[in-house]
Short mmCIF file of C-alpha atoms in Angstrom, two decimals:
data_model
loop_
_atom_site.label_atom_id
_atom_site.label_comp_id
_atom_site.label_asym_id
_atom_site.label_seq_id
_atom_site.Cartn_x
_atom_site.Cartn_y
_atom_site.Cartn_z
CA UNK Y 1 176.52 103.12 56.08
CA UNK Y 2 173.20 102.88 54.23
CA UNK Y 3 171.51 99.43 54.41
CA UNK Y 4 169.53 97.65 51.67
CA UNK Y 5 167.15 94.95 52.96
CA UNK Y 6 167.24 92.44 50.10
CA UNK Y 7 164.29 90.00 50.10
CA UNK Y 8 164.52 87.29 47.59
CA UNK Y 9 163.35 83.72 46.85
CA UNK Y 10 165.90 80.98 46.28
CA UNK Y 11 163.95 79.99 43.05
CA UNK Y 12 163.90 83.55 41.65
CA UNK Y 13 165.35 83.71 38.07
CA UNK Y 14 165.01 87.55 38.36
CA UNK Y 15 167.16 87.50 41.47
CA UNK Y 16 169.76 85.68 39.56
CA UNK Y 17 169.72 88.33 36.76
CA UNK Y 18 170.06 91.18 39.23
CA UNK Y 19 172.56 89.70 41.61
CA UNK Y 20 175.87 91.22 40.21
CA UNK Y 21 174.27 94.53 39.52
CA UNK Y 22 172.95 94.86 43.09
CA UNK Y 23 176.38 94.07 44.51
CA UNK Y 24 178.06 96.63 42.11
CA UNK Y 25 175.38 99.23 43.20
CA UNK Y 26 176.14 98.63 46.82
CA UNK Y 27 179.84 99.05 46.27
CA UNK Y 28 179.29 102.31 44.35
CA UNK Y 29 176.95 103.71 46.96
CA UNK Y 30 178.94 102.45 50.01
CA UNK Y 31 175.71 100.55 51.13
CA UNK Y 32 175.41 97.40 53.06
CA UNK Y 33 173.20 94.58 51.90
CA UNK Y 34 171.22 92.38 54.33
CA UNK Y 35 170.55 89.15 52.51
CA UNK Y 36 167.13 87.92 53.47
CA UNK Y 37 165.81 84.72 51.71
CA UNK Y 38 162.04 84.33 52.03
CA UNK Y 39 159.39 81.73 51.52
CA UNK Y 40 157.80 83.36 48.51
CA UNK Y 41 154.74 81.05 48.25
CA UNK Y 42 153.91 82.13 51.80
CA UNK Y 43 154.44 85.74 50.80
CA UNK Y 44 152.05 85.31 47.85
CA UNK Y 45 149.49 83.55 49.99
CA UNK Y 46 149.40 86.60 52.22
CA UNK Y 47 149.62 89.36 49.57
CA UNK Y 48 147.50 88.11 46.72
CA UNK Y 49 150.27 86.66 44.55
CA UNK Y 50 149.74 83.77 42.09
CA UNK Y 51 152.38 81.09 41.66
CA UNK Y 52 153.73 80.89 38.19
CA UNK Y 53 152.09 77.55 37.25
CA UNK Y 54 148.71 78.98 38.23
CA UNK Y 55 148.97 81.99 36.09
CA UNK Y 56 147.11 82.39 32.76
CA UNK Y 57 148.95 81.22 29.60
CA UNK Y 58 149.24 84.82 28.51
CA UNK Y 59 151.12 85.82 31.61
CA UNK Y 60 153.31 82.76 31.44
CA UNK Y 61 154.18 83.49 27.79
CA UNK Y 62 155.02 87.11 28.61
CA UNK Y 63 157.38 85.98 31.31
CA UNK Y 64 159.30 83.89 28.82
CA UNK Y 65 159.46 86.74 26.38
CA UNK Y 66 160.54 89.26 28.98
CA UNK Y 67 163.20 86.84 30.39
CA UNK Y 68 164.61 86.52 26.85
CA UNK Y 69 164.82 90.28 26.40
CA UNK Y 70 166.62 90.73 29.77
CA UNK Y 71 169.04 87.79 29.12
CA UNK Y 72 169.97 89.42 25.84
CA UNK Y 73 170.35 92.82 27.40
CA UNK Y 74 172.55 91.58 30.31
CA UNK Y 75 174.37 88.93 28.44
CA UNK Y 76 173.26 86.34 31.00
CA UNK Y 77 171.75 82.96 30.08
CA UNK Y 78 168.83 81.27 31.92
CA UNK Y 79 166.50 78.61 30.88
CA UNK Y 80 162.97 79.90 31.39
CA UNK Y 81 161.65 76.38 31.80
CA UNK Y 82 164.35 74.31 33.51
CA UNK Y 83 163.96 70.63 34.23
CA UNK Y 84 163.42 71.19 37.95
CA UNK Y 85 161.49 74.44 38.06
CA UNK Y 86 160.82 76.07 41.44
CA UNK Y 87 161.04 73.12 43.76
CA UNK Y 88 160.85 73.50 47.61
CA UNK Y 89 163.48 76.19 48.34
CA UNK Y 90 163.41 75.83 52.09
CA UNK Y 91 166.68 73.94 52.52
CA UNK Y 92 168.56 76.24 50.02
CA UNK Y 93 167.24 79.33 51.81
CA UNK Y 94 168.33 78.05 55.23
CA UNK Y 95 171.79 77.11 53.96
CA UNK Y 96 172.17 80.66 52.75
CA UNK Y 97 170.95 82.04 56.07
CA UNK Y 98 173.33 79.69 58.03
CA UNK Y 99 176.26 80.74 55.86
CA UNK Y 100 175.45 84.44 56.42
CA UNK Y 101 175.19 83.91 60.14
CA UNK Y 102 178.61 82.22 60.05
CA UNK Y 103 180.09 85.31 58.44
CA UNK Y 104 180.47 83.73 54.92
CA UNK Y 105 179.89 86.20 52.04
CA UNK Y 106 176.84 84.87 50.41
CA UNK Y 107 176.80 86.43 46.99
CA UNK Y 108 178.63 83.54 45.29
CA UNK Y 109 176.64 80.99 47.30
CA UNK Y 110 173.12 82.13 46.42
CA UNK Y 111 174.15 82.82 42.84
CA UNK Y 112 175.55 79.36 42.51
CA UNK Y 113 172.31 77.81 43.81
CA UNK Y 114 170.21 79.87 41.37
CA UNK Y 115 172.61 78.89 38.59
CA UNK Y 116 172.13 75.26 39.48
CA UNK Y 117 168.45 75.50 38.83
CA UNK Y 118 168.22 78.02 35.97
CA UNK Y 119 171.28 77.10 34.02
CA UNK Y 120 172.50 73.57 35.08
CA UNK Y 121 169.17 71.88 35.18
CA UNK Y 122 169.55 70.64 38.78
CA UNK Y 123 166.99 70.14 41.59
CA UNK Y 124 167.98 72.58 44.34
CA UNK Y 125 165.65 70.89 46.76
CA UNK Y 126 168.02 67.87 46.70
CA UNK Y 127 170.55 67.94 49.55
CA UNK Y 128 173.11 66.20 47.30
CA UNK Y 129 172.80 69.03 44.70
CA UNK Y 130 173.28 71.66 47.39
CA UNK Y 131 176.21 69.70 48.91
CA UNK Y 132 177.76 69.78 45.39
CA UNK Y 133 177.38 73.53 45.22
CA UNK Y 134 178.94 74.06 48.58
CA UNK Y 135 181.87 71.75 47.83
CA UNK Y 136 182.58 73.47 44.57
CA UNK Y 137 182.74 76.81 46.37
CA UNK Y 138 185.10 75.35 48.94
CA UNK Y 139 182.57 75.84 51.70
CA UNK Y 140 182.12 73.47 54.71
CA UNK Y 141 179.23 71.45 53.36
CA UNK Y 142 178.69 69.19 56.42
CA UNK Y 143 178.66 72.14 58.78
CA UNK Y 144 176.33 74.24 56.66
CA UNK Y 145 173.91 71.44 55.90
CA UNK Y 146 173.68 70.59 59.68
CA UNK Y 147 173.31 74.25 60.56
CA UNK Y 148 170.43 74.58 58.06
CA UNK Y 149 168.46 72.17 60.25
CA UNK Y 150 168.93 74.22 63.35
CA UNK Y 151 165.61 75.58 64.70
CA UNK Y 152 167.24 79.04 65.09
CA UNK Y 153 168.00 79.23 61.43
CA UNK Y 154 164.51 78.02 60.45
CA UNK Y 155 163.08 80.77 62.84
CA UNK Y 156 165.24 83.34 60.92
CA UNK Y 157 163.74 82.15 57.64
CA UNK Y 158 160.29 82.51 59.11
CA UNK Y 159 161.14 85.98 60.43
CA UNK Y 160 162.53 87.04 57.04
CA UNK Y 161 159.20 86.04 55.47
CA UNK Y 162 157.17 87.86 58.13
CA UNK Y 163 159.36 90.95 57.91
CA UNK Y 164 159.03 90.99 54.13
CA UNK Y 165 155.25 91.07 54.27
CA UNK Y 166 155.41 93.78 57.01
CA UNK Y 167 157.62 95.89 54.74
CA UNK Y 168 155.17 95.65 51.87
CA UNK Y 169 157.10 93.03 49.80
CA UNK Y 170 155.03 90.90 47.47
CA UNK Y 171 157.55 89.44 44.98
CA UNK Y 172 161.10 88.53 44.33
CA UNK Y 173 163.56 90.17 44.18
CA UNK Y 174 162.61 93.15 46.40
CA UNK Y 175 164.89 95.76 47.80
CA UNK Y 176 163.80 97.86 50.74
CA UNK Y 177 165.66 101.11 51.54
CA UNK Y 178 164.46 103.52 54.19
CA UNK Y 179 161.07 101.83 54.12
CA UNK Y 180 160.59 102.15 50.40
CA UNK Y 181 160.14 98.98 48.41
CA UNK Y 182 161.70 98.57 44.95
CA UNK Y 183 160.40 95.42 43.32
CA UNK Y 184 162.28 93.68 40.51
CA UNK Y 185 165.86 93.81 39.14
CA UNK Y 186 164.55 96.32 36.58
CA UNK Y 187 164.18 98.86 39.54
CA UNK Y 188 167.79 98.79 40.54
CA UNK Y 189 168.47 102.10 38.92
CA UNK Y 190 165.68 103.70 40.98
CA UNK Y 191 167.04 102.02 44.12
CA UNK Y 192 170.48 103.50 43.33
CA UNK Y 193 168.93 107.01 42.80
CA UNK Y 194 167.26 106.72 46.21
CA UNK Y 195 170.49 105.77 47.94
CA UNK Y 196 172.45 108.54 46.16
CA UNK Y 197 169.89 111.07 47.25
CA UNK Y 198 170.03 109.88 50.82
CA UNK Y 199 173.84 110.24 50.75
CA UNK Y 200 173.52 113.83 49.57
CA UNK Y 201 171.09 114.58 52.39
CA UNK Y 202 173.49 113.25 55.04
#
């Protein structure tokens, strides 16, 4: 089975927009997805990226316009400037990693956390907010919150971030297939073409 290394930030509005299409792509192409949350501010610091709040007004305005276009195109709503925008995503990331390590399918979980921020105006750095997300999904909140504090899980989070930089990743979401980086949910068609071509070669 072909494998997609999916590097994403738990504050990424663009990852939210691309989540379902990535999953559908993987089903069509019979590909596996490795879900790899990263510390994007750390990635930026090592690859020349600039956090949103530090970008020029022109770049910030274009982001809002582009988000509106994609939301219309996909029929998905996000608030481009939510009440709690891009808080510390460490705990949310470690919860996703812990759930994945426990064998829990993580698509619904990471989507629900992103929705909490970008649609429901919630602070995803707040353990109470994350507990609420887990409970609504019927997941073992106490166990996953405790597992998120395990040094092994934190080490996996750090390793994801290091591996992302080594792979050439500099933004979220990024999809790596056979060493080739596809940055952004607007590159999913190109990712699918690459996987389809690899299947034909096999």
